[in-house]
Amino acid sequence: MLICGLSLAACAGGGDLAPAPLSPAAERGQQFAARACAGCHAFAAPARSPNTAAPSFAVIRLRHNEVALERTLERIAREGHGEMPPIYITSAEIEDLVAFVESLEPVAQLDGPGAAVVRLTEGERPGPRS
């Protein structure tokens, strides 16, 4: 009985691991995001973005891989996107912002009544329900 209790205690305690420290590039990207993006975009789900049309960075992480996000940010810098006007961002800042977004845990956020946040592990993608 004691062995069973210890096994359960060991399993229960492993879920609250501290997040890994950010790389220097991701730290710079986080600082840029706090200065230039946080007025519209939330840093992580389940937090709602101040602008409800703007996805959180955690949702952006799910939608784009590194290359696609870099290209999207370059396009936004030139042309804007939806309500978002063109922004001044250097190539180095884009790389840092991509590093920050890539450091986030990917989530899928479902909007509407009873909205849910689904945390995905690496390699998973949302699919049809059975």
Short mmCIF file of C-alpha atoms in Angstrom, two decimals:
data_model
loop_
_atom_site.label_atom_id
_atom_site.label_comp_id
_atom_site.label_asym_id
_atom_site.label_seq_id
_atom_site.Cartn_x
_atom_site.Cartn_y
_atom_site.Cartn_z
CA MET A 1 0.00 0.00 0.00
CA LEU A 2 2.85 2.37 0.85
CA ILE A 3 4.49 1.71 -2.53
CA CYS A 4 1.23 2.46 -4.34
CA GLY A 5 0.85 5.76 -2.43
CA LEU A 6 4.41 6.81 -3.21
CA SER A 7 3.94 5.98 -6.87
CA LEU A 8 0.81 8.13 -7.05
CA ALA A 9 2.54 10.99 -5.25
CA ALA A 10 5.46 10.83 -7.67
CA CYS A 11 3.14 10.94 -10.67
CA ALA A 12 1.06 13.81 -9.28
CA GLY A 13 4.02 16.07 -8.59
CA GLY A 14 5.57 16.13 -12.06
CA GLY A 15 3.14 18.48 -13.82
CA ASP A 16 4.30 21.82 -12.46
CA LEU A 17 7.71 22.25 -14.05
CA ALA A 18 9.09 25.78 -14.28
CA PRO A 19 9.33 27.09 -17.84
CA ALA A 20 12.75 26.97 -19.44
CA PRO A 21 14.60 30.29 -19.43
CA LEU A 22 14.34 32.30 -22.64
CA SER A 23 17.26 32.54 -25.03
CA PRO A 24 18.77 36.03 -25.40
CA ALA A 25 17.00 36.44 -28.77
CA ALA A 26 13.64 35.35 -27.29
CA GLU A 27 14.15 37.77 -24.37
CA ARG A 28 14.75 40.64 -26.79
CA GLY A 29 11.70 39.52 -28.78
CA GLN A 30 9.59 39.48 -25.62
CA GLN A 31 10.76 43.01 -24.78
CA PHE A 32 9.93 44.20 -28.31
CA ALA A 33 6.49 42.57 -28.10
CA ALA A 34 5.82 44.25 -24.75
CA ARG A 35 6.73 47.65 -26.24
CA ALA A 36 5.22 47.40 -29.71
CA CYS A 37 2.60 44.64 -29.76
CA ALA A 38 1.00 44.18 -26.33
CA GLY A 39 -1.47 47.01 -26.93
CA CYS A 40 -3.36 44.62 -29.23
CA HIS A 41 -1.95 41.08 -28.73
CA ALA A 42 -2.01 39.02 -25.51
CA PHE A 43 1.21 37.19 -24.72
CA ALA A 44 -0.38 33.82 -23.92
CA ALA A 45 -3.70 32.03 -24.01
CA PRO A 46 -6.08 31.85 -22.26
CA ALA A 47 -5.60 35.61 -21.85
CA ARG A 48 -7.71 37.58 -24.28
CA SER A 49 -6.00 40.13 -26.49
CA PRO A 50 -6.90 43.78 -25.79
CA ASN A 51 -8.03 43.96 -29.44
CA THR A 52 -10.41 41.01 -29.84
CA ALA A 53 -9.50 40.74 -33.54
CA ALA A 54 -5.81 40.25 -32.67
CA PRO A 55 -4.75 36.68 -31.79
CA SER A 56 -2.54 36.03 -28.77
CA PHE A 57 1.10 35.18 -29.44
CA ALA A 58 0.38 31.61 -28.26
CA VAL A 59 -2.24 31.26 -31.01
CA ILE A 60 0.14 32.82 -33.55
CA ARG A 61 2.67 30.16 -32.48
CA LEU A 62 0.19 27.49 -33.51
CA ARG A 63 -0.65 29.11 -36.84
CA HIS A 64 2.86 29.78 -38.17
CA ASN A 65 6.17 27.98 -38.33
CA GLU A 66 9.37 30.04 -38.04
CA VAL A 67 9.73 30.71 -41.77
CA ALA A 68 6.07 31.60 -42.30
CA LEU A 69 6.06 33.91 -39.28
CA GLU A 70 9.21 35.69 -40.45
CA ARG A 71 7.68 36.24 -43.91
CA THR A 72 4.38 37.38 -42.38
CA LEU A 73 6.14 39.92 -40.16
CA GLU A 74 8.14 41.22 -43.14
CA ARG A 75 4.88 41.66 -45.09
CA ILE A 76 3.15 43.36 -42.13
CA ALA A 77 6.11 45.74 -41.84
CA ARG A 78 5.56 46.79 -45.47
CA GLU A 79 1.78 46.57 -45.90
CA GLY A 80 0.08 46.13 -42.53
CA HIS A 81 -2.56 43.46 -41.96
CA GLY A 82 -6.29 44.01 -41.41
CA GLU A 83 -6.62 46.71 -38.74
CA MET A 84 -2.87 46.57 -38.12
CA PRO A 85 -0.97 49.37 -39.88
CA PRO A 86 2.50 48.86 -41.36
CA ILE A 87 5.09 48.89 -38.58
CA TYR A 88 8.76 49.77 -38.42
CA ILE A 89 10.65 46.63 -37.44
CA THR A 90 14.23 45.71 -38.29
CA SER A 91 15.36 42.29 -39.55
CA ALA A 92 17.03 41.67 -36.18
CA GLU A 93 13.80 42.55 -34.33
CA ILE A 94 11.86 40.17 -36.58
CA GLU A 95 14.31 37.36 -35.76
CA ASP A 96 14.01 38.14 -32.04
CA LEU A 97 10.20 38.28 -32.18
CA VAL A 98 10.12 34.93 -34.02
CA ALA A 99 12.41 33.44 -31.33
CA PHE A 100 10.03 34.70 -28.63
CA VAL A 101 6.91 33.32 -30.36
CA GLU A 102 8.67 29.97 -30.93
CA SER A 103 9.45 29.80 -27.20
CA LEU A 104 5.73 29.79 -26.33
CA GLU A 105 3.66 26.68 -25.75
CA PRO A 106 1.41 26.17 -28.80
CA VAL A 107 -2.30 26.40 -28.03
CA ALA A 108 -5.52 26.39 -29.99
CA GLN A 109 -8.08 28.84 -28.68
CA LEU A 110 -11.72 28.26 -29.51
CA ASP A 111 -13.86 31.40 -29.28
CA GLY A 112 -17.49 31.74 -28.32
CA PRO A 113 -19.63 30.67 -25.37
CA GLY A 114 -17.91 28.00 -23.33
CA ALA A 115 -14.64 28.71 -25.17
CA ALA A 116 -11.84 26.30 -24.46
CA VAL A 117 -8.08 26.42 -24.70
CA VAL A 118 -6.41 23.28 -25.99
CA ARG A 119 -2.73 22.78 -25.20
CA LEU A 120 -0.87 20.82 -27.83
CA THR A 121 2.35 18.92 -27.48
CA GLU A 122 4.97 19.17 -30.20
CA GLY A 123 3.88 17.38 -33.35
CA GLU A 124 0.15 17.44 -32.60
CA ARG A 125 -2.33 19.33 -34.75
CA PRO A 126 -6.04 19.76 -34.16
CA GLY A 127 -8.07 17.34 -36.22
CA PRO A 128 -11.65 16.21 -36.68
CA ARG A 129 -13.45 14.87 -33.65
CA SER A 130 -14.68 11.29 -33.71
#
